[in-house]
Amino acid sequence: MTKVLILGATGSIARVATKLFLNETDVELTLYARTARRLGPVDAARVRIIEGDVLDAATLTDAMAGQDVVYANLAGDLVAMARSVVDAMHAAGVRRLVWISSMGIYGEVPGERYRRVLDPYRDSAAVIEASDLDWTILRPGWFTDDDDVTYETTRKGEPFRGHDISRMSLATLVVRLATTPGLVIRESLGVNTPV
């Protein structure tokens, strides 16, 4: 049975992904959050909760023990967090990482220049890309609450298409990546609703 560690488990995408993992797969989940009480009730048979900060190396490395996949859905000091995640994965011997970033980090959105607001996303993605892990970086557009699952992807170096993506679509892609060995390894994907 695949074991998936979700970092930033109280985030809006992570909450949708958690429901999908539990409803559509047989994975065992570990939810990692700074404030665990915000997660609400969980299925204790399939879900373990760890309260901690991603920058706490000891707690993070312990949380990664025995995991198959790490899905990082983080906000804050993203560069330091990326370094902490990479180091902890090396220490725990975990290779598969799905990292949520943002559209625009490579200047790939036609007609848009996002400048400094994306520096943490761009720099943290560079940390992940420089690692030897089996990473996939997802660069979603603006989130919507639509329940539809319709998305398209673009590769690094290709122009981003559209601006929006439903949380449900992005979470569906995260679950696919986490449960399909070898799918989209060491690639950065833009993710948007087809226009």
CSV table of C-alpha atoms in Angstrom, one decimal:
chain,number,residue,atom,x,y,z
A,1,MET,CA,0.0,0.0,0.0
A,2,THR,CA,1.4,3.4,-1.0
A,3,LYS,CA,2.1,5.8,1.8
A,4,VAL,CA,1.7,9.5,1.0
A,5,LEU,CA,2.9,12.4,3.3
A,6,ILE,CA,1.0,15.7,2.7
A,7,LEU,CA,2.9,18.8,3.8
A,8,GLY,CA,0.7,21.8,4.4
A,9,ALA,CA,-2.3,19.6,4.9
A,10,THR,CA,-4.6,22.4,5.9
A,11,GLY,CA,-4.3,24.1,2.5
A,12,SER,CA,-7.2,24.3,0.1
A,13,ILE,CA,-5.7,22.0,-2.5
A,14,ALA,CA,-4.5,19.6,0.1
A,15,ARG,CA,-7.9,19.3,1.7
A,16,VAL,CA,-9.5,18.4,-1.7
A,17,ALA,CA,-6.6,16.0,-2.4
A,18,THR,CA,-7.0,14.3,1.0
A,19,LYS,CA,-10.7,13.6,0.2
A,20,LEU,CA,-9.8,12.2,-3.2
A,21,PHE,CA,-7.0,10.0,-1.8
A,22,LEU,CA,-9.4,8.6,0.8
A,23,ASN,CA,-12.4,8.1,-1.5
A,24,GLU,CA,-10.6,6.9,-4.7
A,25,THR,CA,-7.5,5.1,-3.6
A,26,ASP,CA,-6.2,2.8,-0.8
A,27,VAL,CA,-3.2,4.9,0.1
A,28,GLU,CA,-2.3,5.5,3.8
A,29,LEU,CA,-2.0,9.2,4.5
A,30,THR,CA,0.1,11.2,6.9
A,31,LEU,CA,-1.1,14.8,7.2
A,32,TYR,CA,1.5,17.3,8.3
A,33,ALA,CA,0.3,20.7,9.5
A,34,ARG,CA,1.5,23.5,11.8
A,35,THR,CA,-1.9,23.5,13.5
A,36,ALA,CA,-3.4,20.0,13.5
A,37,ARG,CA,-6.7,20.9,15.0
A,38,ARG,CA,-7.6,22.8,11.8
A,39,LEU,CA,-7.7,19.4,10.0
A,40,GLY,CA,-10.9,18.4,11.8
A,41,PRO,CA,-11.9,14.7,12.3
A,42,VAL,CA,-10.1,12.1,10.2
A,43,ASP,CA,-10.4,8.4,9.5
A,44,ALA,CA,-7.8,7.1,12.0
A,45,ALA,CA,-7.6,3.8,10.3
A,46,ARG,CA,-6.0,5.4,7.2
A,47,VAL,CA,-4.8,8.8,8.4
A,48,ARG,CA,-2.0,9.8,10.7
A,49,ILE,CA,-1.6,13.4,11.8
A,50,ILE,CA,1.7,15.1,12.7
A,51,GLU,CA,1.7,18.6,14.0
A,52,GLY,CA,4.9,20.4,13.0
A,53,ASP,CA,6.7,23.0,11.0
A,54,VAL,CA,8.4,22.0,7.7
A,55,LEU,CA,11.5,23.9,8.9
A,56,ASP,CA,11.8,21.6,11.9
A,57,ALA,CA,14.2,19.1,10.4
A,58,ALA,CA,13.9,16.4,13.1
A,59,THR,CA,10.1,16.3,13.1
A,60,LEU,CA,10.0,16.5,9.3
A,61,THR,CA,12.6,13.7,8.8
A,62,ASP,CA,10.7,11.5,11.3
A,63,ALA,CA,7.4,12.1,9.4
A,64,MET,CA,9.0,10.9,6.2
A,65,ALA,CA,10.2,7.6,7.6
A,66,GLY,CA,8.5,4.8,5.6
A,67,GLN,CA,6.7,7.2,3.1
A,68,ASP,CA,6.6,6.5,-0.6
A,69,VAL,CA,5.5,9.9,-1.8
A,70,VAL,CA,5.7,13.5,-0.5
A,71,TYR,CA,3.2,16.0,-1.7
A,72,ALA,CA,4.1,19.6,-0.7
A,73,ASN,CA,1.4,22.2,-0.6
A,74,LEU,CA,3.2,25.0,1.3
A,75,ALA,CA,3.2,28.7,1.9
A,76,GLY,CA,5.7,30.9,3.7
A,77,ASP,CA,9.5,30.9,3.4
A,78,LEU,CA,9.3,28.6,0.3
A,79,VAL,CA,13.1,28.6,-0.4
A,80,ALA,CA,13.9,27.5,3.1
A,81,MET,CA,11.0,25.0,3.0
A,82,ALA,CA,12.3,23.5,-0.3
A,83,ARG,CA,15.7,23.0,1.2
A,84,SER,CA,14.3,21.5,4.3
A,85,VAL,CA,12.1,19.1,2.3
A,86,VAL,CA,14.9,18.0,0.0
A,87,ASP,CA,17.2,17.4,3.0
A,88,ALA,CA,14.6,15.5,5.0
A,89,MET,CA,13.8,13.3,1.9
A,90,HIS,CA,17.5,12.5,1.5
A,91,ALA,CA,17.8,11.7,5.2
A,92,ALA,CA,14.7,9.4,5.1
A,93,GLY,CA,15.4,7.8,1.8
A,94,VAL,CA,12.3,9.0,0.1
A,95,ARG,CA,12.6,9.9,-3.6
A,96,ARG,CA,9.1,10.9,-5.0
A,97,LEU,CA,8.1,14.6,-4.6
A,98,VAL,CA,5.1,16.5,-6.0
A,99,TRP,CA,5.7,20.2,-5.3
A,100,ILE,CA,3.0,22.9,-5.9
A,101,SER,CA,4.4,26.2,-7.3
A,102,SER,CA,2.7,28.9,-9.4
A,103,MET,CA,2.2,29.8,-13.0
A,104,GLY,CA,4.5,32.5,-14.2
A,105,ILE,CA,7.7,31.5,-12.5
A,106,TYR,CA,9.5,31.1,-15.8
A,107,GLY,CA,7.9,34.1,-17.5
A,108,GLU,CA,5.8,31.7,-19.4
A,109,VAL,CA,2.5,33.5,-19.3
A,110,PRO,CA,2.0,35.5,-22.5
A,111,GLY,CA,1.5,39.2,-21.8
A,112,GLU,CA,2.2,39.0,-18.1
A,113,ARG,CA,5.2,39.9,-15.9
A,114,TYR,CA,4.7,38.9,-12.3
A,115,ARG,CA,8.1,40.1,-11.0
A,116,ARG,CA,9.0,39.9,-7.3
A,117,VAL,CA,5.8,38.3,-6.1
A,118,LEU,CA,6.9,35.1,-7.7
A,119,ASP,CA,10.5,35.1,-6.6
A,120,PRO,CA,9.9,32.7,-3.7
A,121,TYR,CA,8.1,30.3,-6.0
A,122,ARG,CA,10.8,30.6,-8.7
A,123,ASP,CA,13.7,30.2,-6.3
A,124,SER,CA,12.1,27.2,-4.4
A,125,ALA,CA,11.4,25.5,-7.7
A,126,ALA,CA,15.1,25.9,-8.6
A,127,VAL,CA,16.0,24.2,-5.3
A,128,ILE,CA,13.8,21.3,-6.2
A,129,GLU,CA,15.0,21.1,-9.8
A,130,ALA,CA,18.6,21.0,-8.6
A,131,SER,CA,18.0,18.0,-6.4
A,132,ASP,CA,18.4,14.4,-7.5
A,133,LEU,CA,14.9,13.5,-6.4
A,134,ASP,CA,12.0,12.2,-8.6
A,135,TRP,CA,10.2,15.5,-8.5
A,136,THR,CA,7.2,16.9,-10.4
A,137,ILE,CA,6.6,20.6,-10.0
A,138,LEU,CA,3.0,21.8,-10.7
A,139,ARG,CA,2.4,25.4,-11.8
A,140,PRO,CA,-1.3,26.0,-11.5
A,141,GLY,CA,-3.2,29.1,-12.6
A,142,TRP,CA,-5.7,30.9,-10.3
A,143,PHE,CA,-7.8,28.6,-8.2
A,144,THR,CA,-11.6,28.2,-8.7
A,145,ASP,CA,-14.1,26.2,-6.6
A,146,ASP,CA,-15.6,24.5,-9.7
A,147,ASP,CA,-16.2,20.8,-9.2
A,148,ASP,CA,-15.3,20.0,-12.8
A,149,VAL,CA,-12.2,18.0,-13.6
A,150,THR,CA,-10.9,19.5,-16.8
A,151,TYR,CA,-7.3,20.4,-17.2
A,152,GLU,CA,-4.4,20.6,-19.6
A,153,THR,CA,-0.7,20.8,-19.0
A,154,THR,CA,2.2,22.6,-20.6
A,155,ARG,CA,5.8,21.7,-20.2
A,156,LYS,CA,8.6,24.1,-19.0
A,157,GLY,CA,9.6,26.3,-21.9
A,158,GLU,CA,6.1,26.3,-23.4
A,159,PRO,CA,3.7,29.2,-23.2
A,160,PHE,CA,1.1,28.9,-20.4
A,161,ARG,CA,-2.5,28.7,-21.7
A,162,GLY,CA,-5.5,30.2,-19.8
A,163,HIS,CA,-5.4,31.5,-16.2
A,164,ASP,CA,-7.7,29.4,-14.1
A,165,ILE,CA,-7.8,25.9,-12.7
A,166,SER,CA,-10.3,24.3,-10.3
A,167,ARG,CA,-9.0,22.9,-7.1
A,168,MET,CA,-10.7,19.6,-7.9
A,169,SER,CA,-8.7,19.4,-11.2
A,170,LEU,CA,-5.4,20.1,-9.6
A,171,ALA,CA,-6.1,17.7,-6.7
A,172,THR,CA,-7.0,15.0,-9.2
A,173,LEU,CA,-3.7,15.5,-11.0
A,174,VAL,CA,-1.8,15.4,-7.6
A,175,VAL,CA,-3.5,12.1,-6.8
A,176,ARG,CA,-2.7,10.6,-10.2
A,177,LEU,CA,1.0,11.6,-9.9
A,178,ALA,CA,1.2,10.2,-6.4
A,179,THR,CA,-0.4,6.9,-7.2
A,180,THR,CA,1.1,6.2,-10.7
A,181,PRO,CA,4.8,5.2,-10.4
A,182,GLY,CA,7.0,6.9,-12.9
A,183,LEU,CA,4.4,9.4,-14.2
A,184,VAL,CA,5.9,12.8,-15.1
A,185,ILE,CA,9.3,12.5,-13.4
A,186,ARG,CA,11.7,15.5,-13.2
A,187,GLU,CA,9.3,17.8,-15.1
A,188,SER,CA,7.6,21.1,-14.4
A,189,LEU,CA,4.0,21.3,-15.6
A,190,GLY,CA,1.8,24.3,-16.1
A,191,VAL,CA,-1.8,23.4,-15.2
A,192,ASN,CA,-4.9,25.2,-16.4
A,193,THR,CA,-8.4,24.8,-17.6
A,194,PRO,CA,-8.5,24.6,-21.4
A,195,VAL,CA,-9.7,27.8,-23.0
